[in-house]
Short mmCIF file of C-alpha atoms and ligand atoms in Angstrom, two decimals:
data_model
loop_
_atom_site.label_atom_id
_atom_site.label_comp_id
_atom_site.label_asym_id
_atom_site.label_seq_id
_atom_site.Cartn_x
_atom_site.Cartn_y
_atom_site.Cartn_z
CA SER H 1 49.91 -9.86 -30.96
CA ASN H 2 48.36 -12.73 -29.21
CA PRO H 3 47.86 -12.70 -25.68
CA PRO H 4 50.20 -14.98 -23.70
CA ILE H 5 49.06 -18.60 -23.55
CA PRO H 6 48.32 -19.27 -19.91
CA THR H 7 50.60 -21.99 -18.71
CA THR H 8 48.80 -24.77 -16.78
CA ALA H 9 51.74 -26.21 -14.96
CA LYS H 10 51.78 -24.57 -11.38
CA PRO H 11 55.04 -23.33 -10.39
CA LYS H 12 57.26 -26.20 -8.99
CA ASN H 13 57.45 -25.91 -5.16
CA THR H 14 61.06 -25.72 -3.66
CA ILE H 15 62.28 -26.28 0.07
CA GLN H 16 62.61 -22.55 0.08
CA SER H 17 59.00 -21.69 -1.20
CA ILE H 18 57.50 -24.31 1.26
CA ALA H 19 59.77 -22.64 3.99
CA ASP H 20 58.66 -19.24 2.97
CA ARG H 21 54.96 -20.30 3.56
CA ILE H 22 55.91 -21.75 7.06
CA LYS H 23 57.52 -18.70 8.08
CA THR H 24 54.62 -16.44 6.69
CA ASN H 25 52.09 -18.75 8.64
CA GLN H 26 50.48 -20.09 5.41
CA ILE H 27 51.23 -23.54 6.49
CA THR H 28 50.35 -24.25 9.88
CA ARG H 29 49.14 -27.92 10.14
CA ILE H 30 51.81 -30.24 9.04
CA ILE H 31 51.27 -34.01 8.98
CA VAL H 32 54.38 -36.26 8.98
CA LEU H 33 54.92 -39.87 8.14
CA THR H 34 58.27 -41.59 9.35
CA GLY H 35 59.99 -44.80 9.01
CA ALA H 36 63.37 -46.58 9.83
CA GLY H 37 65.51 -44.27 7.80
CA ILE H 38 65.36 -41.76 10.51
CA SER H 39 66.70 -43.85 13.23
CA THR H 40 69.61 -45.55 11.21
CA SER H 41 72.12 -42.76 12.22
CA ALA H 42 71.04 -43.45 15.87
CA GLY H 43 72.37 -46.99 15.55
CA ILE H 44 69.04 -49.02 14.58
CA PRO H 45 69.56 -50.71 10.89
CA ASP H 46 66.52 -50.06 8.65
CA PHE H 47 64.97 -53.04 7.26
CA ARG H 48 65.18 -53.08 3.24
CA THR H 49 68.43 -50.97 2.37
CA PRO H 50 70.45 -53.71 0.76
CA LYS H 51 73.23 -55.26 2.71
CA THR H 52 72.85 -53.07 5.89
CA GLY H 53 69.28 -53.48 6.08
CA LEU H 54 67.96 -56.10 8.86
CA TYR H 55 66.25 -58.26 5.93
CA ASP H 56 69.62 -58.91 4.17
CA ARG H 57 71.22 -59.68 7.50
CA LEU H 58 68.85 -62.32 8.48
CA ALA H 59 69.61 -64.40 5.46
CA PRO H 60 71.83 -66.75 7.39
CA LEU H 61 68.86 -67.79 9.45
CA LYS H 62 67.24 -69.33 6.45
CA LEU H 63 63.87 -67.99 7.18
CA PRO H 64 60.74 -68.80 4.86
CA SER H 65 61.18 -65.10 4.11
CA PRO H 66 63.29 -62.04 6.00
CA GLU H 67 59.68 -60.73 7.27
CA SER H 68 58.69 -64.13 8.98
CA ILE H 69 60.49 -62.97 11.87
CA PHE H 70 58.08 -60.24 12.30
CA HIS H 71 54.96 -62.49 11.31
CA ILE H 72 52.82 -63.56 14.01
CA SER H 73 52.13 -67.02 12.82
CA TYR H 74 55.88 -67.67 12.50
CA PHE H 75 56.36 -66.15 15.94
CA SER H 76 53.65 -68.52 17.56
CA HIS H 77 56.02 -71.71 16.75
CA SER H 78 59.42 -69.94 16.41
CA PRO H 79 60.08 -67.20 18.66
CA GLU H 80 63.74 -67.79 18.94
CA PRO H 81 64.93 -65.72 15.84
CA PHE H 82 63.03 -62.95 17.09
CA TYR H 83 64.95 -62.64 20.28
CA ALA H 84 68.10 -63.52 18.75
CA ILE H 85 67.71 -59.78 17.05
CA ALA H 86 65.45 -57.98 19.53
CA GLN H 87 68.53 -57.01 21.53
CA ALA H 88 69.86 -54.84 18.86
CA ARG H 89 66.51 -53.26 17.94
CA HIS H 90 65.44 -52.73 21.54
CA PRO H 91 66.92 -49.29 22.20
CA THR H 92 67.73 -48.63 25.85
CA THR H 93 70.55 -46.18 25.49
CA LEU H 94 70.20 -44.48 22.22
CA LYS H 95 70.37 -40.87 21.25
CA PRO H 96 67.26 -39.38 19.11
CA THR H 97 68.75 -38.21 15.59
CA LEU H 98 68.45 -34.61 14.16
CA SER H 99 65.60 -35.92 12.20
CA HIS H 100 63.74 -36.96 15.53
CA ALA H 101 64.94 -33.29 16.92
CA PHE H 102 63.55 -31.54 13.76
CA LEU H 103 59.87 -33.21 14.52
CA ALA H 104 60.21 -31.96 18.14
CA LEU H 105 60.97 -28.64 16.70
CA LEU H 106 57.68 -28.71 14.42
CA ALA H 107 55.71 -29.58 17.59
CA LYS H 108 57.62 -26.88 19.67
CA LYS H 109 56.59 -24.45 17.32
CA ASN H 110 52.84 -25.73 17.02
CA LEU H 111 53.29 -26.79 13.44
CA LEU H 112 52.98 -30.56 14.19
CA HIS H 113 49.37 -31.43 13.09
CA PHE H 114 49.93 -35.11 13.91
CA LEU H 115 52.89 -37.87 13.46
CA PHE H 116 52.44 -41.24 12.21
CA THR H 117 55.34 -43.43 12.92
CA GLN H 118 56.05 -46.98 11.66
CA ASN H 119 59.08 -47.25 14.07
CA ILE H 120 58.87 -49.05 17.54
CA ASP H 121 61.97 -47.56 18.97
CA GLY H 122 60.06 -44.51 20.74
CA LEU H 123 62.68 -42.11 19.85
CA GLU H 124 60.31 -39.35 18.45
CA GLU H 125 58.86 -39.09 22.16
CA ASP H 126 62.35 -39.28 23.65
CA ALA H 127 63.34 -36.18 21.23
CA GLY H 128 60.28 -34.21 22.79
CA VAL H 129 57.49 -34.77 20.39
CA PRO H 130 54.32 -34.80 22.86
CA ALA H 131 53.01 -38.38 23.27
CA GLU H 132 49.20 -37.20 22.16
CA LYS H 133 51.05 -35.82 18.81
CA ILE H 134 52.10 -39.43 18.01
CA LEU H 135 50.84 -42.62 16.76
CA TRP H 136 53.00 -45.47 16.75
CA THR H 137 51.29 -47.42 13.88
CA HIS H 138 53.38 -50.49 14.62
CA GLY H 139 53.15 -50.13 18.18
CA ASN H 140 56.22 -50.10 20.44
CA TRP H 141 58.18 -51.85 23.16
CA LYS H 142 56.68 -50.01 25.90
CA ASP H 143 54.48 -53.09 26.82
CA GLN H 144 54.59 -56.96 26.44
CA HIS H 145 52.08 -59.61 26.87
CA CYS H 146 51.59 -63.34 26.25
CA SER H 147 51.23 -64.28 22.53
CA LYS H 148 48.64 -66.85 23.64
CA CYS H 149 46.67 -65.70 26.70
CA LYS H 150 47.47 -62.07 26.61
CA SER H 151 48.59 -61.93 30.33
CA ALA H 152 50.76 -58.87 30.87
CA TYR H 153 54.74 -59.83 31.84
CA PRO H 154 56.98 -57.73 34.12
CA ASP H 155 59.16 -55.05 32.28
CA ASN H 156 62.45 -55.99 34.34
CA MET H 157 61.96 -59.75 33.07
CA MET H 158 61.24 -58.73 29.64
CA ARG H 159 64.58 -56.22 29.67
CA LYS H 160 66.53 -59.13 31.27
CA ALA H 161 65.45 -61.75 28.57
CA ILE H 162 65.90 -59.22 25.72
CA ARG H 163 69.51 -58.54 26.81
CA ALA H 164 70.16 -62.44 27.27
CA GLY H 165 68.51 -62.89 23.83
CA ASP H 166 66.33 -65.62 25.52
CA VAL H 167 62.62 -66.38 24.83
CA PRO H 168 60.53 -65.03 27.71
CA TYR H 169 57.40 -67.38 28.39
CA CYS H 170 54.32 -66.87 30.08
CA LEU H 171 54.05 -66.87 33.77
CA ALA H 172 50.23 -67.66 33.86
CA PRO H 173 49.84 -71.47 35.19
CA LYS H 174 49.15 -73.94 32.50
CA CYS H 175 50.16 -71.33 29.66
CA ASP H 176 53.34 -71.96 27.71
CA GLY H 177 52.89 -68.78 25.47
CA ALA H 178 55.97 -66.97 24.25
CA ILE H 179 55.86 -63.28 25.53
CA LYS H 180 55.63 -60.67 22.64
CA PRO H 181 56.21 -56.97 23.10
CA ASP H 182 53.17 -54.95 21.91
CA VAL H 183 54.51 -54.23 18.41
CA VAL H 184 52.38 -54.96 15.39
CA PHE H 185 53.54 -58.15 13.74
CA PHE H 186 52.52 -58.88 9.98
CA GLY H 187 49.08 -60.48 10.46
CA GLU H 188 48.10 -58.40 13.31
CA SER H 189 45.98 -55.39 13.16
CA LEU H 190 46.92 -52.04 13.63
CA PRO H 191 45.78 -49.67 16.79
CA GLU H 192 42.32 -48.95 16.35
CA GLU H 193 43.11 -45.33 16.77
CA PHE H 194 44.66 -45.59 13.27
CA ASP H 195 41.31 -45.12 11.41
CA GLU H 196 40.55 -42.43 13.87
CA LYS H 197 43.81 -40.31 13.44
CA VAL H 198 43.65 -40.78 9.45
CA LYS H 199 40.96 -38.39 9.67
CA LEU H 200 43.09 -35.57 10.69
CA ILE H 201 45.30 -35.87 7.31
CA PRO H 202 42.69 -34.05 5.04
CA GLU H 203 42.95 -31.05 7.34
CA ALA H 204 46.69 -30.50 6.93
CA ASP H 205 48.32 -28.09 4.69
CA LEU H 206 51.59 -29.84 4.15
CA MET H 207 52.81 -33.54 4.28
CA ILE H 208 56.15 -34.64 5.10
CA VAL H 209 57.39 -38.28 4.40
CA MET H 210 60.77 -39.22 6.03
CA GLY H 211 62.97 -42.29 6.13
CA THR H 212 60.43 -44.85 4.94
CA SER H 213 60.23 -46.95 1.61
CA LEU H 214 56.41 -46.72 1.67
CA ARG H 215 56.59 -50.60 1.03
CA VAL H 216 54.03 -51.57 3.96
CA ALA H 217 50.37 -50.62 3.85
CA PRO H 218 48.26 -49.20 5.44
CA CYS H 219 50.90 -46.59 6.09
CA SER H 220 52.03 -46.45 2.56
CA GLY H 221 48.52 -45.30 1.55
CA ILE H 222 49.00 -42.29 3.97
CA GLN H 223 50.89 -40.46 1.26
CA ARG H 224 47.67 -40.16 -0.80
CA MET H 225 45.18 -38.83 1.81
CA MET H 226 46.24 -35.32 1.47
CA GLY H 227 43.71 -32.71 0.42
CA PRO H 228 43.79 -31.34 -3.17
CA GLY H 229 46.90 -29.33 -4.32
CA VAL H 230 48.39 -29.65 -0.72
CA PRO H 231 52.25 -30.02 -0.94
CA ARG H 232 54.36 -32.97 -0.02
CA VAL H 233 57.94 -33.17 0.91
CA LEU H 234 60.23 -36.33 0.68
CA ILE H 235 63.32 -36.40 2.85
CA ASN H 236 64.58 -40.03 2.07
CA MET H 237 67.59 -41.49 0.51
CA GLU H 238 65.71 -42.67 -2.58
CA ARG H 239 62.54 -42.11 -4.27
CA CYS H 240 59.41 -43.79 -2.91
CA GLY H 241 55.82 -44.25 -3.38
CA ASP H 242 54.27 -41.67 -5.69
CA MET H 243 56.14 -38.86 -4.04
CA GLY H 244 57.54 -36.47 -6.62
CA SER H 245 54.71 -37.36 -9.00
CA GLN H 246 52.46 -34.49 -7.95
CA ASP H 247 53.21 -30.47 -9.03
CA GLY H 248 53.40 -29.43 -5.39
CA ASP H 249 55.76 -32.29 -4.36
CA VAL H 250 59.43 -31.60 -3.22
CA CYS H 251 61.90 -34.37 -2.86
CA ILE H 252 65.22 -33.83 -0.90
CA LEU H 253 66.93 -37.15 -1.42
CA GLY H 254 69.92 -38.27 0.51
CA ASP H 255 70.59 -38.36 4.25
CA CYS H 256 67.60 -37.46 6.14
CA ASP H 257 69.49 -35.48 8.92
CA GLU H 258 71.38 -33.50 6.20
CA GLY H 259 67.82 -33.28 4.49
CA VAL H 260 66.17 -31.76 7.83
CA SER H 261 69.25 -29.58 8.52
CA GLU H 262 68.81 -27.99 4.75
CA PHE H 263 65.00 -27.64 5.60
CA ALA H 264 65.83 -25.91 8.91
CA GLU H 265 68.20 -23.55 7.22
CA ALA H 266 65.67 -22.39 4.77
CA LEU H 267 63.37 -21.76 7.62
CA GLY H 268 66.02 -19.91 9.62
CA TRP H 269 65.95 -22.45 12.35
CA GLY H 270 69.41 -23.74 12.05
CA ASP H 271 70.86 -22.77 15.52
CA GLU H 272 67.46 -23.87 17.03
CA LEU H 273 67.64 -27.37 15.58
CA LYS H 274 71.17 -27.95 16.75
CA ALA H 275 70.62 -26.46 20.09
CA LEU H 276 67.36 -28.76 20.67
CA TRP H 277 69.42 -31.83 19.32
CA GLU H 278 72.29 -31.20 21.89
CA GLU H 279 69.80 -31.19 24.64
CA VAL H 280 67.91 -34.49 23.89
N1 APR L 301 68.63 -41.10 5.47
C1 APR L 301 67.50 -41.11 4.49
N2 APR L 301 66.97 -42.09 4.23
C2 APR L 301 67.44 -43.32 4.71
C3 APR L 301 68.30 -43.38 5.61
C4 APR L 301 69.16 -42.31 6.06
N3 APR L 301 70.07 -42.20 6.85
N4 APR L 301 68.56 -44.68 6.11
C5 APR L 301 67.46 -45.51 5.44
N5 APR L 301 66.89 -44.66 4.66
C6 APR L 301 65.90 -44.73 3.64
C7 APR L 301 65.85 -46.21 2.93
O1 APR L 301 66.68 -45.61 1.65
C8 APR L 301 64.47 -46.68 2.65
O2 APR L 301 63.82 -45.86 1.55
O3 APR L 301 64.75 -45.23 4.57
C9 APR L 301 63.76 -46.07 3.98
C10 APR L 301 63.80 -47.29 5.04
O4 APR L 301 62.76 -48.06 4.54
P1 APR L 301 62.56 -49.54 5.10
O5 APR L 301 63.93 -50.18 5.52
O6 APR L 301 61.50 -50.40 4.34
O7 APR L 301 61.66 -49.28 6.38
P2 APR L 301 60.25 -48.78 6.93
O8 APR L 301 59.72 -47.90 5.49
O9 APR L 301 60.04 -48.07 7.97
O10 APR L 301 59.58 -50.03 6.70
C11 APR L 301 58.32 -50.08 7.00
O11 APR L 301 58.09 -52.59 7.27
O12 APR L 301 59.29 -54.43 8.21
C12 APR L 301 58.30 -53.46 8.23
O13 APR L 301 57.19 -52.90 10.32
C13 APR L 301 58.30 -52.88 9.71
O14 APR L 301 57.64 -50.56 10.13
C14 APR L 301 58.37 -51.15 9.33
C15 APR L 301 57.66 -51.43 7.88
#
């Protein structure tokens, strides 16, 4: 009889096969990329989900395009719309989600090689992910400066302005610049650490992409920076980017808090994840 024809297709990964490799220390360096989808259950709408996403809700403002509200050129002449929505997006008393807690658990188990987040809400760090393991690729709310002369601006005055929905203006004499939080607007460059931190990606043995539509560069390119044959897991409401196109890919489609619970159960971390989330 003829010898069996070797099958070329590699066995498809499942969440359980990935979990088994983590449990047996065959996977120890996980790169994660997150987006707005991991904070929606904390109460911060994402950007592009139809109807509930921020960009659909901005339609009444008749902006040149929804994304203008985060464009530096639009902000420089019309900062008012940004401050009209800032209050709802500027978390002061939000609790991290189960998805944030899952990231903190990865870090606690020394499995988080590095986390790239596109979110500016800082909830990953609030959940317990060490700051040195995070790059806020689009900046965050922690500081603010004049959009014209770059002078610093006091935190308490910024919080007051955001709560009131007012535009804060520069305190420097003869400068009339509007104050802008240190978030990366369209038309601005990313933090310079980005180029340095992406060098960590080829060292990883697993990538997890969570809660992002992979529509905005350069973060959307991260999905293609893994070493050859390294598995990628998507935990997202919808398919995005080229996730799912490679043999080693696993897609957990649906709510990300449910997706991370399924992943944690497969890892035997179900109770640990809930306990960690309870205490954040
Ligand atoms: N569970 C799983 N997926 C979710 C959930 C949820 N609860 N909520 C939303 N999603 C998914 C959406 O289906 C979408 O694929 O998360 C993704 C969110 O995509 P976007 O709204 O485009 O947000 P993001 O990818 O983070 O946007 C990137 O665009 O506007 C700029 O600078 C802004 O950082 C932002 C960047």
